[in-house]
Amino acid sequence: MTARKERLQIRKNTFDRVRRAVVKVGSGVLTSDQSLNTRVIRRLAREVSTLMEQGIQVILVSSGAIASGVKKMGMIERPADVPHKQAVAAIGQSGLMLEYERSFARYQKKVAQILLTRDDLCNRRRYLNARNTIHVLLDWKIVPIINENDTVVVEELKFGDNDNLAAMITHLMDAQILINLTDIDGFYDKDPMDHKDALLIPLVSKIDRGMEKAARDIPGAFGMGGMSSKIKTAKKITTSGIPMIIASGLKSNILKSLFEGRDAGTLFLPRKEKMGSRKCWIAFTLKAKGTIKVDKGAAKAIRKGGRSLLPIGIVGVKGDFGVGAAVRCIDEDEVPFASGLVNYKASDIRKLMGLRTNQIEKRLGYKHYGEVIHRDNLVVMPDDKEGAVCQ
Ligand code: GLU
């Protein structure tokens, strides 16, 4: 088989398996010079409706609130300070939804707005609530349209950008693919705006440092993340065993072409083993509140044997966190290799470092668990010498 034929086969197999997709649409796709790009929104509504009629569930993650608000207010750029940005998002979000509502109505489809903060998804109960609600909407064949709740969110509770939000929604909903629609055709080896010889890479089986570096040089237009945040997202998504595609949302019939297995955009292939949804939540949704450094023996037992983290293997603790917090485990070379939920607070773990399990009670005056992190709450990242561990 030729390389192209083989690639098309991989694409076809990937899309044939998809019953539920998250489609993220960037601000650069949704807005034109003066306002929201209604033509693009109508086209997206048509394409998503067609997929739904073929039995594919679609969850939209839509940016565009700030961009649309900025344009509605006649500003030439985003406000720099937080209250103004939040006010502009509030102005833009309603217009954005109105446009979706109208466009989907043409195809007899209803939409629902869901605004989330990272805090909502870090809280396990609220996380499950959001999941249940979206399940009901999908059962009712309504299109969930999700954005960050920009108006209330403060910096430390932000998803970062909507690429990251889309990754979390893909995990939340166990979708089989994340389709990231942006204003360029896919991932190029250099910025195509500056380099005529820039090459589009159609298929990526492993994201290496060179790609991460190339991505840093390709900025976003109106949105926030640019290519760099898309590559970080691709890394998280593929690590959890799900494929992701970056393609142009400005191309007509793009979703149709992708689902027909045609060569468009850049497809990032997933790691073979799929991570369970709870482990994805621990590894990719929760923000690490600290780090625990472990010795060689413990790192090996966790990495290769899937074991729990015991006090005896711990050589350092950074941060001030409580029971149940998410932390990152680093090895003696400071390389992060796992994330997990702790059974003891940071100050107690400092007291327990290097001790045997049967010494815990004597040292603390109590013992709730023998492990500092139980293996059920510990997620090992695949060995990754090339690139940084994603989080
Ligand atoms: N939530 C922002 C908006 O709707 C977009 C953030 C992003 O594009 O990353 O304007």
PDB file of N, CA, C and O in Angstrom, residues 222-261:
ATOM      1  N   PHE A 222      -7.374  35.446  16.434  1.00  0.00           N
ATOM      2  CA  PHE A 222      -8.127  36.186  17.437  1.00  0.00           C
ATOM      3  C   PHE A 222      -8.252  35.398  18.739  1.00  0.00           C
ATOM      4  O   PHE A 222      -8.484  35.945  19.803  1.00  0.00           O
ATOM      5  N   GLY A 223      -8.117  34.107  18.636  1.00  0.00           N
ATOM      6  CA  GLY A 223      -8.302  33.262  19.812  1.00  0.00           C
ATOM      7  C   GLY A 223      -7.154  33.431  20.785  1.00  0.00           C
ATOM      8  O   GLY A 223      -6.390  34.373  20.718  1.00  0.00           O
ATOM      9  N   MET A 224      -7.042  32.476  21.708  1.00  0.00           N
ATOM     10  CA  MET A 224      -6.050  32.660  22.741  1.00  0.00           C
ATOM     11  C   MET A 224      -4.863  31.726  22.580  1.00  0.00           C
ATOM     12  O   MET A 224      -3.740  32.110  22.745  1.00  0.00           O
ATOM     13  N   GLY A 225      -5.170  30.458  22.245  1.00  0.00           N
ATOM     14  CA  GLY A 225      -4.160  29.433  22.409  1.00  0.00           C
ATOM     15  C   GLY A 225      -3.101  29.354  21.330  1.00  0.00           C
ATOM     16  O   GLY A 225      -1.944  29.076  21.603  1.00  0.00           O
ATOM     17  N   GLY A 226      -3.464  29.593  20.075  1.00  0.00           N
ATOM     18  CA  GLY A 226      -2.533  29.366  18.982  1.00  0.00           C
ATOM     19  C   GLY A 226      -2.251  27.882  18.854  1.00  0.00           C
ATOM     20  O   GLY A 226      -2.902  27.046  19.486  1.00  0.00           O
ATOM     21  N   MET A 227      -1.250  27.552  18.024  1.00  0.00           N
ATOM     22  CA  MET A 227      -0.969  26.143  17.735  1.00  0.00           C
ATOM     23  C   MET A 227      -0.390  25.431  18.961  1.00  0.00           C
ATOM     24  O   MET A 227      -0.593  24.241  19.166  1.00  0.00           O
ATOM     25  N   SER A 228       0.334  26.191  19.788  1.00  0.00           N
ATOM     26  CA  SER A 228       0.981  25.578  20.930  1.00  0.00           C
ATOM     27  C   SER A 228      -0.051  24.916  21.853  1.00  0.00           C
ATOM     28  O   SER A 228       0.136  23.784  22.308  1.00  0.00           O
ATOM     29  N   SER A 229      -1.140  25.620  22.113  1.00  0.00           N
ATOM     30  CA  SER A 229      -2.122  25.016  23.019  1.00  0.00           C
ATOM     31  C   SER A 229      -2.839  23.849  22.329  1.00  0.00           C
ATOM     32  O   SER A 229      -3.295  22.921  22.992  1.00  0.00           O
ATOM     33  N   LYS A 230      -2.887  23.879  20.991  1.00  0.00           N
ATOM     34  CA  LYS A 230      -3.520  22.747  20.291  1.00  0.00           C
ATOM     35  C   LYS A 230      -2.638  21.498  20.390  1.00  0.00           C
ATOM     36  O   LYS A 230      -3.130  20.379  20.527  1.00  0.00           O
ATOM     37  N   ILE A 231      -1.339  21.713  20.321  1.00  0.00           N
ATOM     38  CA  ILE A 231      -0.429  20.559  20.425  1.00  0.00           C
ATOM     39  C   ILE A 231      -0.449  19.994  21.848  1.00  0.00           C
ATOM     40  O   ILE A 231      -0.449  18.781  22.055  1.00  0.00           O
ATOM     41  N   LYS A 232      -0.507  20.882  22.833  1.00  0.00           N
ATOM     42  CA  LYS A 232      -0.598  20.395  24.229  1.00  0.00           C
ATOM     43  C   LYS A 232      -1.875  19.578  24.403  1.00  0.00           C
ATOM     44  O   LYS A 232      -1.882  18.537  25.046  1.00  0.00           O
ATOM     45  N   THR A 233      -2.961  20.078  23.810  1.00  0.00           N
ATOM     46  CA  THR A 233      -4.237  19.364  23.905  1.00  0.00           C
ATOM     47  C   THR A 233      -4.134  18.005  23.204  1.00  0.00           C
ATOM     48  O   THR A 233      -4.589  16.989  23.729  1.00  0.00           O
ATOM     49  N   ALA A 234      -3.513  18.009  22.020  1.00  0.00           N
ATOM     50  CA  ALA A 234      -3.370  16.750  21.271  1.00  0.00           C
ATOM     51  C   ALA A 234      -2.591  15.744  22.110  1.00  0.00           C
ATOM     52  O   ALA A 234      -2.886  14.544  22.109  1.00  0.00           O
ATOM     53  N   LYS A 235      -1.622  16.227  22.851  1.00  0.00           N
ATOM     54  CA  LYS A 235      -0.800  15.337  23.661  1.00  0.00           C
ATOM     55  C   LYS A 235      -1.625  14.682  24.777  1.00  0.00           C
ATOM     56  O   LYS A 235      -1.542  13.481  25.018  1.00  0.00           O
ATOM     57  N   LYS A 236      -2.437  15.496  25.433  1.00  0.00           N
ATOM     58  CA  LYS A 236      -3.297  14.943  26.493  1.00  0.00           C
ATOM     59  C   LYS A 236      -4.291  13.942  25.923  1.00  0.00           C
ATOM     60  O   LYS A 236      -4.484  12.861  26.469  1.00  0.00           O
ATOM     61  N   ILE A 237      -4.925  14.349  24.836  1.00  0.00           N
ATOM     62  CA  ILE A 237      -5.983  13.519  24.273  1.00  0.00           C
ATOM     63  C   ILE A 237      -5.420  12.183  23.768  1.00  0.00           C
ATOM     64  O   ILE A 237      -5.967  11.115  24.055  1.00  0.00           O
ATOM     65  N   THR A 238      -4.308  12.241  23.049  1.00  0.00           N
ATOM     66  CA  THR A 238      -3.776  10.995  22.496  1.00  0.00           C
ATOM     67  C   THR A 238      -3.185  10.114  23.600  1.00  0.00           C
ATOM     68  O   THR A 238      -3.258   8.899  23.529  1.00  0.00           O
ATOM     69  N   THR A 239      -2.634  10.739  24.654  1.00  0.00           N
ATOM     70  CA  THR A 239      -2.118   9.968  25.783  1.00  0.00           C
ATOM     71  C   THR A 239      -3.242   9.175  26.441  1.00  0.00           C
ATOM     72  O   THR A 239      -3.036   8.072  26.942  1.00  0.00           O
ATOM     73  N   SER A 240      -4.445   9.744  26.441  1.00  0.00           N
ATOM     74  CA  SER A 240      -5.549   9.026  27.081  1.00  0.00           C
ATOM     75  C   SER A 240      -6.195   8.014  26.130  1.00  0.00           C
ATOM     76  O   SER A 240      -7.175   7.372  26.479  1.00  0.00           O
ATOM     77  N   GLY A 241      -5.652   7.897  24.922  1.00  0.00           N
ATOM     78  CA  GLY A 241      -6.134   6.850  24.005  1.00  0.00           C
ATOM     79  C   GLY A 241      -7.211   7.307  23.032  1.00  0.00           C
ATOM     80  O   GLY A 241      -7.944   6.487  22.478  1.00  0.00           O
ATOM     81  N   ILE A 242      -7.292   8.629  22.820  1.00  0.00           N
ATOM     82  CA  ILE A 242      -8.332   9.165  21.919  1.00  0.00           C
ATOM     83  C   ILE A 242      -7.641   9.939  20.789  1.00  0.00           C
ATOM     84  O   ILE A 242      -6.684  10.678  21.046  1.00  0.00           O
ATOM     85  N   PRO A 243      -8.119   9.814  19.538  1.00  0.00           N
ATOM     86  CA  PRO A 243      -7.510  10.598  18.459  1.00  0.00           C
ATOM     87  C   PRO A 243      -7.997  12.043  18.465  1.00  0.00           C
ATOM     88  O   PRO A 243      -9.069  12.339  18.992  1.00  0.00           O
ATOM     89  N   MET A 244      -7.194  12.923  17.877  1.00  0.00           N
ATOM     90  CA  MET A 244      -7.626  14.321  17.727  1.00  0.00           C
ATOM     91  C   MET A 244      -7.256  14.778  16.324  1.00  0.00           C
ATOM     92  O   MET A 244      -6.271  14.311  15.751  1.00  0.00           O
ATOM     93  N   ILE A 245      -8.072  15.669  15.776  1.00  0.00           N
ATOM     94  CA  ILE A 245      -7.730  16.213  14.466  1.00  0.00           C
ATOM     95  C   ILE A 245      -7.773  17.730  14.523  1.00  0.00           C
ATOM     96  O   ILE A 245      -8.627  18.309  15.196  1.00  0.00           O
ATOM     97  N   ILE A 246      -6.806  18.363  13.872  1.00  0.00           N
ATOM     98  CA  ILE A 246      -6.844  19.823  13.710  1.00  0.00           C
ATOM     99  C   ILE A 246      -7.153  20.072  12.241  1.00  0.00           C
ATOM    100  O   ILE A 246      -6.462  19.544  11.355  1.00  0.00           O
ATOM    101  N   ALA A 247      -8.213  20.832  11.962  1.00  0.00           N
ATOM    102  CA  ALA A 247      -8.551  21.095  10.564  1.00  0.00           C
ATOM    103  C   ALA A 247      -9.144  22.494  10.452  1.00  0.00           C
ATOM    104  O   ALA A 247      -9.458  23.125  11.461  1.00  0.00           O
ATOM    105  N   SER A 248      -9.307  22.945   9.220  1.00  0.00           N
ATOM    106  CA  SER A 248      -9.817  24.295   9.017  1.00  0.00           C
ATOM    107  C   SER A 248     -11.340  24.337   9.099  1.00  0.00           C
ATOM    108  O   SER A 248     -12.040  23.676   8.321  1.00  0.00           O
ATOM    109  N   GLY A 249     -11.833  25.167  10.021  1.00  0.00           N
ATOM    110  CA  GLY A 249     -13.278  25.349  10.146  1.00  0.00           C
ATOM    111  C   GLY A 249     -13.801  26.317   9.099  1.00  0.00           C
ATOM    112  O   GLY A 249     -14.999  26.559   9.015  1.00  0.00           O
ATOM    113  N   LEU A 250     -12.904  26.882   8.306  1.00  0.00           N
ATOM    114  CA  LEU A 250     -13.343  27.826   7.282  1.00  0.00           C
ATOM    115  C   LEU A 250     -13.637  27.120   5.959  1.00  0.00           C
ATOM    116  O   LEU A 250     -14.142  27.721   5.023  1.00  0.00           O
ATOM    117  N   LYS A 251     -13.268  25.837   5.890  1.00  0.00           N
ATOM    118  CA  LYS A 251     -13.494  25.078   4.648  1.00  0.00           C
ATOM    119  C   LYS A 251     -14.894  24.513   4.636  1.00  0.00           C
ATOM    120  O   LYS A 251     -15.333  23.921   5.632  1.00  0.00           O
ATOM    121  N   SER A 252     -15.541  24.663   3.519  1.00  0.00           N
ATOM    122  CA  SER A 252     -16.896  24.159   3.456  1.00  0.00           C
ATOM    123  C   SER A 252     -16.884  22.625   3.448  1.00  0.00           C
ATOM    124  O   SER A 252     -15.963  21.992   2.935  1.00  0.00           O
ATOM    125  N   ASN A 253     -17.880  22.036   4.067  1.00  0.00           N
ATOM    126  CA  ASN A 253     -18.021  20.576   4.175  1.00  0.00           C
ATOM    127  C   ASN A 253     -16.851  19.883   4.868  1.00  0.00           C
ATOM    128  O   ASN A 253     -16.562  18.722   4.577  1.00  0.00           O
ATOM    129  N   ILE A 254     -16.204  20.590   5.775  1.00  0.00           N
ATOM    130  CA  ILE A 254     -15.033  19.989   6.413  1.00  0.00           C
ATOM    131  C   ILE A 254     -15.411  18.756   7.242  1.00  0.00           C
ATOM    132  O   ILE A 254     -14.730  17.728   7.186  1.00  0.00           O
ATOM    133  N   LEU A 255     -16.525  18.830   7.999  1.00  0.00           N
ATOM    134  CA  LEU A 255     -16.886  17.674   8.833  1.00  0.00           C
ATOM    135  C   LEU A 255     -17.238  16.480   7.955  1.00  0.00           C
ATOM    136  O   LEU A 255     -16.848  15.344   8.226  1.00  0.00           O
ATOM    137  N   LYS A 256     -17.934  16.764   6.860  1.00  0.00           N
ATOM    138  CA  LYS A 256     -18.313  15.695   5.925  1.00  0.00           C
ATOM    139  C   LYS A 256     -17.040  15.019   5.388  1.00  0.00           C
ATOM    140  O   LYS A 256     -16.905  13.798   5.411  1.00  0.00           O
ATOM    141  N   SER A 257     -16.082  15.867   4.923  1.00  0.00           N
ATOM    142  CA  SER A 257     -14.844  15.297   4.369  1.00  0.00           C
ATOM    143  C   SER A 257     -14.133  14.436   5.401  1.00  0.00           C
ATOM    144  O   SER A 257     -13.654  13.343   5.091  1.00  0.00           O
ATOM    145  N   LEU A 258     -14.073  14.932   6.642  1.00  0.00           N
ATOM    146  CA  LEU A 258     -13.359  14.178   7.672  1.00  0.00           C
ATOM    147  C   LEU A 258     -14.047  12.833   7.904  1.00  0.00           C
ATOM    148  O   LEU A 258     -13.390  11.789   7.948  1.00  0.00           O
ATOM    149  N   PHE A 259     -15.369  12.856   8.037  1.00  0.00           N
ATOM    150  CA  PHE A 259     -16.079  11.609   8.324  1.00  0.00           C
ATOM    151  C   PHE A 259     -16.064  10.657   7.128  1.00  0.00           C
ATOM    152  O   PHE A 259     -16.269   9.461   7.276  1.00  0.00           O
ATOM    153  N   GLU A 260     -15.806  11.191   5.941  1.00  0.00           N
ATOM    154  CA  GLU A 260     -15.672  10.294   4.778  1.00  0.00           C
ATOM    155  C   GLU A 260     -14.254   9.746   4.690  1.00  0.00           C
ATOM    156  O   GLU A 260     -13.908   9.009   3.773  1.00  0.00           O
ATOM    157  N   GLY A 261     -13.399  10.158   5.610  1.00  0.00           N
ATOM    158  CA  GLY A 261     -12.031   9.638   5.635  1.00  0.00           C
ATOM    159  C   GLY A 261     -11.095  10.329   4.660  1.00  0.00           C
ATOM    160  O   GLY A 261     -10.044   9.797   4.308  1.00  0.00           O
TER     161      GLY A 261
END
